[in-house]
């Protein structure tokens, strides 16, 4: 196993342990008598509810795996896509719009068209910061934040124009044919939340891994991320690659949004001035997974596992607000994975140097 892979894995473990310890401290400060029982519920996660809990875990994991892939893919190419939340919402709205309005489509194609449309609109939304960075050298963090809020307000406006349920201040329900097929998973896990979305997410994990590590295109993208000037000197079109990378990144987030709302669980887009949490959680999942597609898959499942465990904490009289704080602390501790990785890297470099410097002193002591 490569040293970088080992360091990435260890740094993620340290970040998780750090988040869990902080969560335990919060629980002790809230209700010391039930703190360890509640903490045990978090650790038990989806397994506490058997097959149904595992199904819930896979359902919650699907969107954050996609947004984690989105952030991780862009970061590998030198761009920090903090706009995954806006791309997620734009993709989700497009999928719902087609799911509500295009009932004339054949049932076997309806949900496929919804997903493809979400990919396209999410990709176009992500492409805008890429174009600004490539041709006007605009920092993508600033432009992505702006696109997040523009996307949110556009989605709220368009929901009211085209697919608005005025009584409940949310989008209309999509046609049944627009929901992702369950393929019998709902019966297997005993919950209607689970569908083929998790398999689509795993498929994209494999595709992104192959693109980044086994193709010339992926090599060019990573070369641009490591050193844009050097890659340009080598004949690589850095500007084009940045735009393509951000478009692919946005498409992944848009697809995640579509799969969230085409789940057949009665989930609707609310007309509220709030950005999608899945986009920001994807940032932590990406870093917790060491920016590796396979690592992001496991990090997404782990965070979803903790989320289900957090819901079970209500059995011990912890309020939902406390649960959300604990889960948020654990999730955002993933941002410390890079910090821990740097510490471990310096430690690995320093230890051989200390051994080499101490060797002459040991030899000299033996001679004396």
mmCIF file of C-alpha atoms in Angstrom:
data_model
loop_
_atom_site.group_PDB
_atom_site.id
_atom_site.type_symbol
_atom_site.label_atom_id
_atom_site.label_comp_id
_atom_site.label_asym_id
_atom_site.label_seq_id
_atom_site.Cartn_x
_atom_site.Cartn_y
_atom_site.Cartn_z
ATOM 1 C CA UNK A 1 0.000 0.000 0.000
ATOM 2 C CA UNK A 2 1.312 3.448 -0.927
ATOM 3 C CA UNK A 3 2.449 5.764 1.837
ATOM 4 C CA UNK A 4 -0.061 8.425 0.745
ATOM 5 C CA UNK A 5 -2.925 5.940 1.011
ATOM 6 C CA UNK A 6 -1.835 4.863 4.488
ATOM 7 C CA UNK A 7 -1.485 8.468 5.658
ATOM 8 C CA UNK A 8 -4.904 9.330 4.210
ATOM 9 C CA UNK A 9 -6.520 6.395 5.988
ATOM 10 C CA UNK A 10 -4.879 7.152 9.338
ATOM 11 C CA UNK A 11 -5.726 10.856 9.139
ATOM 12 C CA UNK A 12 -9.384 10.019 8.474
ATOM 13 C CA UNK A 13 -9.457 7.662 11.461
ATOM 14 C CA UNK A 14 -7.976 10.380 13.690
ATOM 15 C CA UNK A 15 -10.559 12.884 12.440
ATOM 16 C CA UNK A 16 -13.385 10.449 13.206
ATOM 17 C CA UNK A 17 -12.046 9.735 16.701
ATOM 18 C CA UNK A 18 -11.687 13.475 17.329
ATOM 19 C CA UNK A 19 -15.284 14.113 16.254
ATOM 20 C CA UNK A 20 -16.643 11.261 18.365
ATOM 21 C CA UNK A 21 -14.787 12.455 21.462
ATOM 22 C CA UNK A 22 -16.108 15.997 21.030
ATOM 23 C CA UNK A 23 -19.590 14.523 20.594
ATOM 24 C CA UNK A 24 -19.225 12.568 23.822
ATOM 25 C CA UNK A 25 -18.220 15.745 25.664
ATOM 26 C CA UNK A 26 -21.347 17.505 24.349
ATOM 27 C CA UNK A 27 -23.513 14.605 25.527
ATOM 28 C CA UNK A 28 -21.914 14.621 28.980
ATOM 29 C CA UNK A 29 -22.576 18.336 29.265
ATOM 30 C CA UNK A 30 -26.198 17.879 28.200
ATOM 31 C CA UNK A 31 -27.310 14.805 30.122
ATOM 32 C CA UNK A 32 -24.547 12.945 31.930
ATOM 33 C CA UNK A 33 -26.823 10.125 33.106
ATOM 34 C CA UNK A 34 -27.758 9.078 29.567
ATOM 35 C CA UNK A 35 -24.589 10.255 27.811
ATOM 36 C CA UNK A 36 -22.928 6.869 27.396
ATOM 37 C CA UNK A 37 -26.181 5.161 26.402
ATOM 38 C CA UNK A 38 -26.758 7.838 23.758
ATOM 39 C CA UNK A 39 -23.156 7.580 22.616
ATOM 40 C CA UNK A 40 -23.632 3.825 22.287
ATOM 41 C CA UNK A 41 -26.655 4.453 20.042
ATOM 42 C CA UNK A 42 -24.467 6.569 17.754
ATOM 43 C CA UNK A 43 -21.832 3.843 17.579
ATOM 44 C CA UNK A 44 -24.496 1.173 16.963
ATOM 45 C CA UNK A 45 -25.742 3.255 14.032
ATOM 46 C CA UNK A 46 -27.860 1.463 11.466
ATOM 47 C CA UNK A 47 -27.248 -1.959 13.013
ATOM 48 C CA UNK A 48 -29.469 -0.997 15.943
ATOM 49 C CA UNK A 49 -32.569 -1.395 13.734
ATOM 50 C CA UNK A 50 -31.409 -4.471 11.846
ATOM 51 C CA UNK A 51 -32.049 -4.690 8.108
ATOM 52 C CA UNK A 52 -34.279 -1.602 8.167
ATOM 53 C CA UNK A 53 -31.497 0.468 9.735
ATOM 54 C CA UNK A 54 -29.042 -0.704 7.088
ATOM 55 C CA UNK A 55 -31.521 0.303 4.385
ATOM 56 C CA UNK A 56 -31.892 3.740 5.992
ATOM 57 C CA UNK A 57 -28.106 4.065 6.105
ATOM 58 C CA UNK A 58 -27.769 3.354 2.390
ATOM 59 C CA UNK A 59 -30.552 5.846 1.624
ATOM 60 C CA UNK A 60 -28.878 8.665 3.580
ATOM 61 C CA UNK A 61 -25.472 7.740 2.130
ATOM 62 C CA UNK A 62 -26.475 8.081 -1.538
ATOM 63 C CA UNK A 63 -26.660 11.902 -1.885
ATOM 64 C CA UNK A 64 -23.581 12.641 0.231
ATOM 65 C CA UNK A 65 -21.532 10.080 -1.701
ATOM 66 C CA UNK A 66 -22.445 11.952 -4.886
ATOM 67 C CA UNK A 67 -21.673 15.403 -3.480
ATOM 68 C CA UNK A 68 -18.491 14.005 -1.903
ATOM 69 C CA UNK A 69 -17.444 12.690 -5.316
ATOM 70 C CA UNK A 70 -18.260 16.096 -6.772
ATOM 71 C CA UNK A 71 -16.033 17.953 -4.317
ATOM 72 C CA UNK A 72 -13.276 15.337 -4.446
ATOM 73 C CA UNK A 73 -13.156 15.247 -8.260
ATOM 74 C CA UNK A 74 -12.906 19.023 -8.550
ATOM 75 C CA UNK A 75 -10.275 19.227 -5.793
ATOM 76 C CA UNK A 76 -8.079 16.657 -7.551
ATOM 77 C CA UNK A 77 -7.979 18.995 -10.532
ATOM 78 C CA UNK A 78 -7.054 22.070 -8.487
ATOM 79 C CA UNK A 79 -10.523 23.564 -7.958
ATOM 80 C CA UNK A 80 -12.393 23.794 -4.656
ATOM 81 C CA UNK A 81 -16.036 23.243 -5.570
ATOM 82 C CA UNK A 82 -17.872 24.731 -2.625
ATOM 83 C CA UNK A 83 -20.889 25.178 -4.908
ATOM 84 C CA UNK A 84 -22.090 21.571 -4.627
ATOM 85 C CA UNK A 85 -25.131 22.737 -2.636
ATOM 86 C CA UNK A 86 -26.409 25.002 -5.422
ATOM 87 C CA UNK A 87 -25.689 22.384 -8.081
ATOM 88 C CA UNK A 88 -27.527 19.821 -5.941
ATOM 89 C CA UNK A 89 -30.619 22.037 -5.713
ATOM 90 C CA UNK A 90 -30.659 22.939 -9.407
ATOM 91 C CA UNK A 91 -30.346 19.281 -10.388
ATOM 92 C CA UNK A 92 -33.051 18.270 -7.907
ATOM 93 C CA UNK A 93 -35.466 20.925 -9.201
ATOM 94 C CA UNK A 94 -34.926 19.855 -12.822
ATOM 95 C CA UNK A 95 -35.611 16.220 -11.939
ATOM 96 C CA UNK A 96 -38.779 17.122 -10.012
ATOM 97 C CA UNK A 97 -40.007 19.407 -12.816
ATOM 98 C CA UNK A 98 -39.712 16.608 -15.377
ATOM 99 C CA UNK A 99 -41.120 14.144 -12.871
ATOM 100 C CA UNK A 100 -44.247 16.280 -12.455
ATOM 101 C CA UNK A 101 -44.762 17.636 -15.980
ATOM 102 C CA UNK A 102 -43.503 14.923 -18.339
ATOM 103 C CA UNK A 103 -45.920 12.148 -17.471
ATOM 104 C CA UNK A 104 -46.248 11.340 -21.194
ATOM 105 C CA UNK A 105 -42.836 9.650 -21.090
ATOM 106 C CA UNK A 106 -42.766 5.826 -20.946
ATOM 107 C CA UNK A 107 -42.447 4.644 -17.323
ATOM 108 C CA UNK A 108 -39.204 2.803 -18.079
ATOM 109 C CA UNK A 109 -37.635 6.026 -19.379
ATOM 110 C CA UNK A 110 -39.241 8.665 -17.164
ATOM 111 C CA UNK A 111 -36.836 8.347 -14.220
ATOM 112 C CA UNK A 112 -33.858 7.977 -16.584
ATOM 113 C CA UNK A 113 -34.715 11.256 -18.321
ATOM 114 C CA UNK A 114 -35.078 12.936 -14.925
ATOM 115 C CA UNK A 115 -31.574 11.820 -13.908
ATOM 116 C CA UNK A 116 -30.008 12.836 -17.226
ATOM 117 C CA UNK A 117 -31.628 16.279 -17.074
ATOM 118 C CA UNK A 118 -30.393 16.750 -13.502
ATOM 119 C CA UNK A 119 -26.858 15.871 -14.633
ATOM 120 C CA UNK A 120 -27.023 18.413 -17.464
ATOM 121 C CA UNK A 121 -28.358 21.319 -15.396
ATOM 122 C CA UNK A 122 -26.032 20.559 -12.481
ATOM 123 C CA UNK A 123 -23.125 20.399 -14.921
ATOM 124 C CA UNK A 124 -24.053 23.715 -16.517
ATOM 125 C CA UNK A 125 -24.352 25.321 -13.078
ATOM 126 C CA UNK A 126 -20.925 24.009 -12.120
ATOM 127 C CA UNK A 127 -19.426 25.092 -15.426
ATOM 128 C CA UNK A 128 -20.013 28.792 -14.718
ATOM 129 C CA UNK A 129 -17.392 29.057 -11.907
ATOM 130 C CA UNK A 130 -15.087 26.936 -14.095
ATOM 131 C CA UNK A 131 -15.375 29.397 -16.975
ATOM 132 C CA UNK A 132 -14.793 32.348 -14.663
ATOM 133 C CA UNK A 133 -11.695 30.698 -13.187
ATOM 134 C CA UNK A 134 -10.276 29.545 -16.526
ATOM 135 C CA UNK A 135 -10.729 32.729 -18.527
ATOM 136 C CA UNK A 136 -10.980 35.547 -15.967
ATOM 137 C CA UNK A 137 -8.979 34.033 -13.079
ATOM 138 C CA UNK A 138 -11.915 34.508 -10.683
ATOM 139 C CA UNK A 139 -11.476 32.546 -7.467
ATOM 140 C CA UNK A 140 -13.854 29.580 -7.703
ATOM 141 C CA UNK A 141 -14.688 29.697 -3.980
ATOM 142 C CA UNK A 142 -16.197 33.161 -4.330
ATOM 143 C CA UNK A 143 -18.037 32.387 -7.566
ATOM 144 C CA UNK A 144 -19.329 29.063 -6.201
ATOM 145 C CA UNK A 145 -20.748 30.742 -3.093
ATOM 146 C CA UNK A 146 -22.495 33.299 -5.307
ATOM 147 C CA UNK A 147 -23.858 30.526 -7.547
ATOM 148 C CA UNK A 148 -25.166 28.697 -4.470
ATOM 149 C CA UNK A 149 -27.431 31.588 -3.521
ATOM 150 C CA UNK A 150 -28.400 32.404 -7.093
ATOM 151 C CA UNK A 151 -29.358 28.758 -7.575
ATOM 152 C CA UNK A 152 -31.342 28.654 -4.337
ATOM 153 C CA UNK A 153 -33.408 31.744 -5.188
ATOM 154 C CA UNK A 154 -33.941 30.650 -8.788
ATOM 155 C CA UNK A 155 -35.172 27.243 -7.589
ATOM 156 C CA UNK A 156 -37.569 28.833 -5.090
ATOM 157 C CA UNK A 157 -38.907 31.147 -7.805
ATOM 158 C CA UNK A 158 -39.306 28.398 -10.402
ATOM 159 C CA UNK A 159 -41.020 26.074 -7.941
ATOM 160 C CA UNK A 160 -43.650 28.773 -7.375
ATOM 161 C CA UNK A 161 -43.996 29.296 -11.118
ATOM 162 C CA UNK A 162 -44.266 25.697 -12.285
ATOM 163 C CA UNK A 163 -44.677 23.038 -9.581
ATOM 164 C CA UNK A 164 -45.973 24.763 -6.461
ATOM 165 C CA UNK A 165 -48.217 23.300 -3.779
ATOM 166 C CA UNK A 166 -49.382 26.555 -2.233
ATOM 167 C CA UNK A 167 -51.079 24.939 0.748
ATOM 168 C CA UNK A 168 -47.894 23.245 1.944
ATOM 169 C CA UNK A 169 -45.284 25.659 0.523
ATOM 170 C CA UNK A 170 -43.421 22.921 -1.336
ATOM 171 C CA UNK A 171 -43.089 21.226 -4.694
ATOM 172 C CA UNK A 172 -45.797 18.991 -6.130
ATOM 173 C CA UNK A 173 -45.343 15.203 -5.910
ATOM 174 C CA UNK A 174 -43.682 13.580 -8.896
ATOM 175 C CA UNK A 175 -45.360 10.856 -10.927
ATOM 176 C CA UNK A 176 -44.776 7.325 -9.697
ATOM 177 C CA UNK A 177 -42.886 6.484 -12.897
ATOM 178 C CA UNK A 178 -40.347 9.219 -12.084
ATOM 179 C CA UNK A 179 -39.245 7.539 -8.858
ATOM 180 C CA UNK A 180 -36.188 5.319 -8.940
ATOM 181 C CA UNK A 181 -36.987 1.593 -9.099
ATOM 182 C CA UNK A 182 -36.592 -0.271 -5.828
ATOM 183 C CA UNK A 183 -35.611 -3.556 -7.532
ATOM 184 C CA UNK A 184 -36.958 -5.455 -4.518
ATOM 185 C CA UNK A 185 -34.629 -3.694 -2.080
ATOM 186 C CA UNK A 186 -37.585 -2.235 -0.188
ATOM 187 C CA UNK A 187 -38.770 -5.746 0.662
ATOM 188 C CA UNK A 188 -35.267 -6.963 1.434
ATOM 189 C CA UNK A 189 -34.545 -4.169 3.928
ATOM 190 C CA UNK A 190 -38.087 -3.562 5.134
ATOM 191 C CA UNK A 191 -38.142 0.152 4.250
ATOM 192 C CA UNK A 192 -39.431 2.000 1.204
ATOM 193 C CA UNK A 193 -36.557 4.483 1.340
ATOM 194 C CA UNK A 194 -34.041 2.176 -0.298
ATOM 195 C CA UNK A 195 -33.801 2.002 -4.121
ATOM 196 C CA UNK A 196 -31.239 1.541 -6.877
ATOM 197 C CA UNK A 197 -29.761 4.967 -6.109
ATOM 198 C CA UNK A 198 -27.025 3.398 -3.985
ATOM 199 C CA UNK A 199 -25.986 1.221 -6.946
ATOM 200 C CA UNK A 200 -25.863 4.262 -9.218
ATOM 201 C CA UNK A 201 -23.652 6.012 -6.655
ATOM 202 C CA UNK A 202 -21.306 3.001 -6.474
ATOM 203 C CA UNK A 203 -21.174 2.901 -10.288
ATOM 204 C CA UNK A 204 -20.056 6.539 -10.394
ATOM 205 C CA UNK A 205 -17.468 5.888 -7.693
ATOM 206 C CA UNK A 206 -15.928 3.224 -9.935
ATOM 207 C CA UNK A 207 -16.154 5.410 -13.049
ATOM 208 C CA UNK A 208 -14.536 8.431 -11.364
ATOM 209 C CA UNK A 209 -11.780 6.226 -9.907
ATOM 210 C CA UNK A 210 -11.001 4.809 -13.357
ATOM 211 C CA UNK A 211 -11.095 8.238 -15.005
ATOM 212 C CA UNK A 212 -8.720 9.779 -12.473
ATOM 213 C CA UNK A 213 -6.265 6.899 -12.183
ATOM 214 C CA UNK A 214 -6.393 4.920 -15.425
ATOM 215 C CA UNK A 215 -6.914 7.432 -18.242
ATOM 216 C CA UNK A 216 -4.851 10.088 -19.973
ATOM 217 C CA UNK A 217 -7.671 12.568 -19.394
ATOM 218 C CA UNK A 218 -7.511 11.933 -15.654
ATOM 219 C CA UNK A 219 -3.728 12.328 -15.658
ATOM 220 C CA UNK A 220 -4.082 15.696 -17.390
ATOM 221 C CA UNK A 221 -6.709 16.822 -14.881
ATOM 222 C CA UNK A 222 -4.504 15.879 -11.914
ATOM 223 C CA UNK A 223 -1.480 17.487 -13.553
ATOM 224 C CA UNK A 224 -3.414 20.753 -13.822
ATOM 225 C CA UNK A 225 -4.329 20.447 -10.153
ATOM 226 C CA UNK A 226 -0.732 19.887 -9.051
ATOM 227 C CA UNK A 227 0.847 22.648 -11.150
ATOM 228 C CA UNK A 228 -1.186 24.565 -13.704
ATOM 229 C CA UNK A 229 1.823 26.401 -15.152
ATOM 230 C CA UNK A 230 3.903 23.243 -15.552
ATOM 231 C CA UNK A 231 1.008 21.401 -17.187
ATOM 232 C CA UNK A 232 0.506 24.298 -19.610
ATOM 233 C CA UNK A 233 4.226 24.168 -20.461
ATOM 234 C CA UNK A 234 3.781 20.438 -21.177
ATOM 235 C CA UNK A 235 1.082 21.226 -23.740
ATOM 236 C CA UNK A 236 -1.989 20.567 -21.593
ATOM 237 C CA UNK A 237 -4.891 22.977 -22.037
ATOM 238 C CA UNK A 238 -5.352 23.922 -18.382
ATOM 239 C CA UNK A 239 -8.299 26.264 -18.955
ATOM 240 C CA UNK A 240 -10.301 23.673 -20.866
ATOM 241 C CA UNK A 241 -9.633 21.018 -18.246
ATOM 242 C CA UNK A 242 -10.755 23.292 -15.404
ATOM 243 C CA UNK A 243 -14.050 23.968 -17.181
ATOM 244 C CA UNK A 244 -14.608 20.264 -17.916
ATOM 245 C CA UNK A 245 -13.718 19.288 -14.347
ATOM 246 C CA UNK A 246 -16.168 21.771 -12.841
ATOM 247 C CA UNK A 247 -18.884 20.671 -15.276
ATOM 248 C CA UNK A 248 -18.405 17.006 -14.309
ATOM 249 C CA UNK A 249 -18.317 17.996 -10.650
ATOM 250 C CA UNK A 250 -21.599 19.897 -10.997
ATOM 251 C CA UNK A 251 -23.190 16.987 -12.861
ATOM 252 C CA UNK A 252 -22.366 14.644 -9.975
ATOM 253 C CA UNK A 253 -23.975 17.004 -7.457
ATOM 254 C CA UNK A 254 -27.026 17.494 -9.675
ATOM 255 C CA UNK A 255 -27.443 13.734 -9.961
ATOM 256 C CA UNK A 256 -27.236 13.429 -6.182
ATOM 257 C CA UNK A 257 -30.052 15.967 -5.857
ATOM 258 C CA UNK A 258 -32.228 14.059 -8.313
ATOM 259 C CA UNK A 259 -31.736 10.743 -6.507
ATOM 260 C CA UNK A 260 -32.656 12.367 -3.186
ATOM 261 C CA UNK A 261 -36.066 13.586 -4.355
ATOM 262 C CA UNK A 262 -36.948 10.724 -6.708
ATOM 263 C CA UNK A 263 -36.786 8.204 -3.905
ATOM 264 C CA UNK A 264 -40.509 7.511 -3.553
ATOM 265 C CA UNK A 265 -40.434 8.517 0.111
ATOM 266 C CA UNK A 266 -42.636 11.586 -0.200
ATOM 267 C CA UNK A 267 -39.686 13.990 0.028
ATOM 268 C CA UNK A 268 -40.412 17.448 -1.382
ATOM 269 C CA UNK A 269 -38.426 20.618 -2.062
ATOM 270 C CA UNK A 270 -39.544 23.272 0.392
ATOM 271 C CA UNK A 271 -39.669 26.929 -0.630
ATOM 272 C CA UNK A 272 -37.322 28.205 2.077
ATOM 273 C CA UNK A 273 -34.183 30.325 2.004
ATOM 274 C CA UNK A 274 -31.875 27.475 2.979
ATOM 275 C CA UNK A 275 -29.077 25.812 1.051
ATOM 276 C CA UNK A 276 -29.012 22.027 0.799
ATOM 277 C CA UNK A 277 -27.009 20.507 3.656
ATOM 278 C CA UNK A 278 -25.997 17.592 1.431
ATOM 279 C CA UNK A 279 -23.716 19.889 -0.542
ATOM 280 C CA UNK A 280 -21.773 21.007 2.513
ATOM 281 C CA UNK A 281 -21.714 17.529 4.035
ATOM 282 C CA UNK A 282 -20.143 16.363 0.795
ATOM 283 C CA UNK A 283 -17.130 18.577 1.506
ATOM 284 C CA UNK A 284 -16.430 16.791 4.770
ATOM 285 C CA UNK A 285 -17.115 13.384 3.213
ATOM 286 C CA UNK A 286 -14.599 14.166 0.456
ATOM 287 C CA UNK A 287 -11.832 15.087 2.885
ATOM 288 C CA UNK A 288 -12.737 12.300 5.282
ATOM 289 C CA UNK A 289 -12.335 9.928 2.339
ATOM 290 C CA UNK A 290 -8.880 11.402 1.621
ATOM 291 C CA UNK A 291 -10.205 12.723 -1.729
ATOM 292 C CA UNK A 292 -10.130 9.167 -3.073
ATOM 293 C CA UNK A 293 -13.354 7.936 -4.763
ATOM 294 C CA UNK A 294 -13.253 4.607 -2.912
ATOM 295 C CA UNK A 295 -12.542 6.404 0.368
ATOM 296 C CA UNK A 296 -15.430 8.801 -0.318
ATOM 297 C CA UNK A 297 -17.780 5.836 -0.743
ATOM 298 C CA UNK A 298 -16.879 4.431 2.679
ATOM 299 C CA UNK A 299 -16.869 7.882 4.294
ATOM 300 C CA UNK A 300 -20.363 8.578 2.957
ATOM 301 C CA UNK A 301 -21.689 5.276 4.283
ATOM 302 C CA UNK A 302 -20.024 5.917 7.642
ATOM 303 C CA UNK A 303 -21.546 9.387 8.017
ATOM 304 C CA UNK A 304 -24.964 8.012 7.062
ATOM 305 C CA UNK A 305 -24.456 5.226 9.604
ATOM 306 C CA UNK A 306 -23.840 7.830 12.317
ATOM 307 C CA UNK A 307 -26.873 9.825 11.159
ATOM 308 C CA UNK A 308 -29.160 6.821 11.665
ATOM 309 C CA UNK A 309 -27.545 6.226 15.062
ATOM 310 C CA UNK A 310 -28.179 9.852 15.947
ATOM 311 C CA UNK A 311 -31.880 9.432 15.252
ATOM 312 C CA UNK A 312 -31.940 6.488 17.668
ATOM 313 C CA UNK A 313 -30.596 8.767 20.418
ATOM 314 C CA UNK A 314 -34.128 10.074 20.852
ATOM 315 C CA UNK A 315 -34.829 6.821 22.709
ATOM 316 C CA UNK A 316 -32.675 8.251 25.507
ATOM 317 C CA UNK A 317 -34.553 11.575 25.670
ATOM 318 C CA UNK A 318 -32.032 13.593 23.691
ATOM 319 C CA UNK A 319 -33.741 16.341 21.718
ATOM 320 C CA UNK A 320 -33.373 16.477 17.924
ATOM 321 C CA UNK A 321 -31.358 19.694 18.240
ATOM 322 C CA UNK A 322 -28.708 17.957 20.379
ATOM 323 C CA UNK A 323 -28.626 15.064 17.924
ATOM 324 C CA UNK A 324 -28.063 17.439 15.005
ATOM 325 C CA UNK A 325 -25.249 19.174 16.901
ATOM 326 C CA UNK A 326 -23.512 15.849 17.582
ATOM 327 C CA UNK A 327 -23.818 14.663 13.989
ATOM 328 C CA UNK A 328 -22.657 18.055 12.690
ATOM 329 C CA UNK A 329 -19.600 17.998 14.975
ATOM 330 C CA UNK A 330 -18.670 14.514 13.794
ATOM 331 C CA UNK A 331 -19.235 15.376 10.127
ATOM 332 C CA UNK A 332 -17.275 18.601 10.168
ATOM 333 C CA UNK A 333 -14.417 17.025 12.074
ATOM 334 C CA UNK A 334 -13.726 15.459 8.705
ATOM 335 C CA UNK A 335 -12.214 18.799 7.747
ATOM 336 C CA UNK A 336 -9.405 18.051 10.222
ATOM 337 C CA UNK A 337 -8.326 15.031 8.175
ATOM 338 C CA UNK A 338 -5.999 17.188 6.075
ATOM 339 C CA UNK A 339 -4.547 18.704 9.256
ATOM 340 C CA UNK A 340 -3.886 15.250 10.712
ATOM 341 C CA UNK A 341 -2.482 14.102 7.392
ATOM 342 C CA UNK A 342 0.050 16.923 7.451
ATOM 343 C CA UNK A 343 1.078 16.048 11.004
ATOM 344 C CA UNK A 344 1.489 12.367 10.143
ATOM 345 C CA UNK A 345 3.439 13.224 7.002
ATOM 346 C CA UNK A 346 5.877 15.397 8.957
ATOM 347 C CA UNK A 347 6.215 12.645 11.561
ATOM 348 C CA UNK A 348 6.976 10.024 8.910
ATOM 349 C CA UNK A 349 9.599 12.283 7.355
ATOM 350 C CA UNK A 350 11.143 13.216 10.703
ATOM 351 C CA UNK A 351 11.518 9.710 12.151
ATOM 352 C CA UNK A 352 13.973 8.391 9.515
ATOM 353 C CA UNK A 353 15.962 11.620 9.828
ATOM 354 C CA UNK A 354 16.194 11.174 13.609
ATOM 355 C CA UNK A 355 17.319 7.570 13.157
ATOM 356 C CA UNK A 356 20.031 8.608 10.714
ATOM 357 C CA UNK A 357 21.256 11.395 12.979
ATOM 358 C CA UNK A 358 21.330 9.121 16.029
ATOM 359 C CA UNK A 359 23.188 6.302 14.242
ATOM 360 C CA UNK A 360 26.624 8.018 14.268
ATOM 361 C CA UNK A 361 26.233 8.892 17.954
ATOM 362 C CA UNK A 362 25.401 5.266 18.782
ATOM 363 C CA UNK A 363 28.402 4.007 16.806
ATOM 364 C CA UNK A 364 30.675 6.494 18.486
ATOM 365 C CA UNK A 365 29.406 5.450 21.927
ATOM 366 C CA UNK A 366 30.175 1.802 21.140
ATOM 367 C CA UNK A 367 33.723 2.681 20.072
ATOM 368 C CA UNK A 368 34.314 4.506 23.348
#
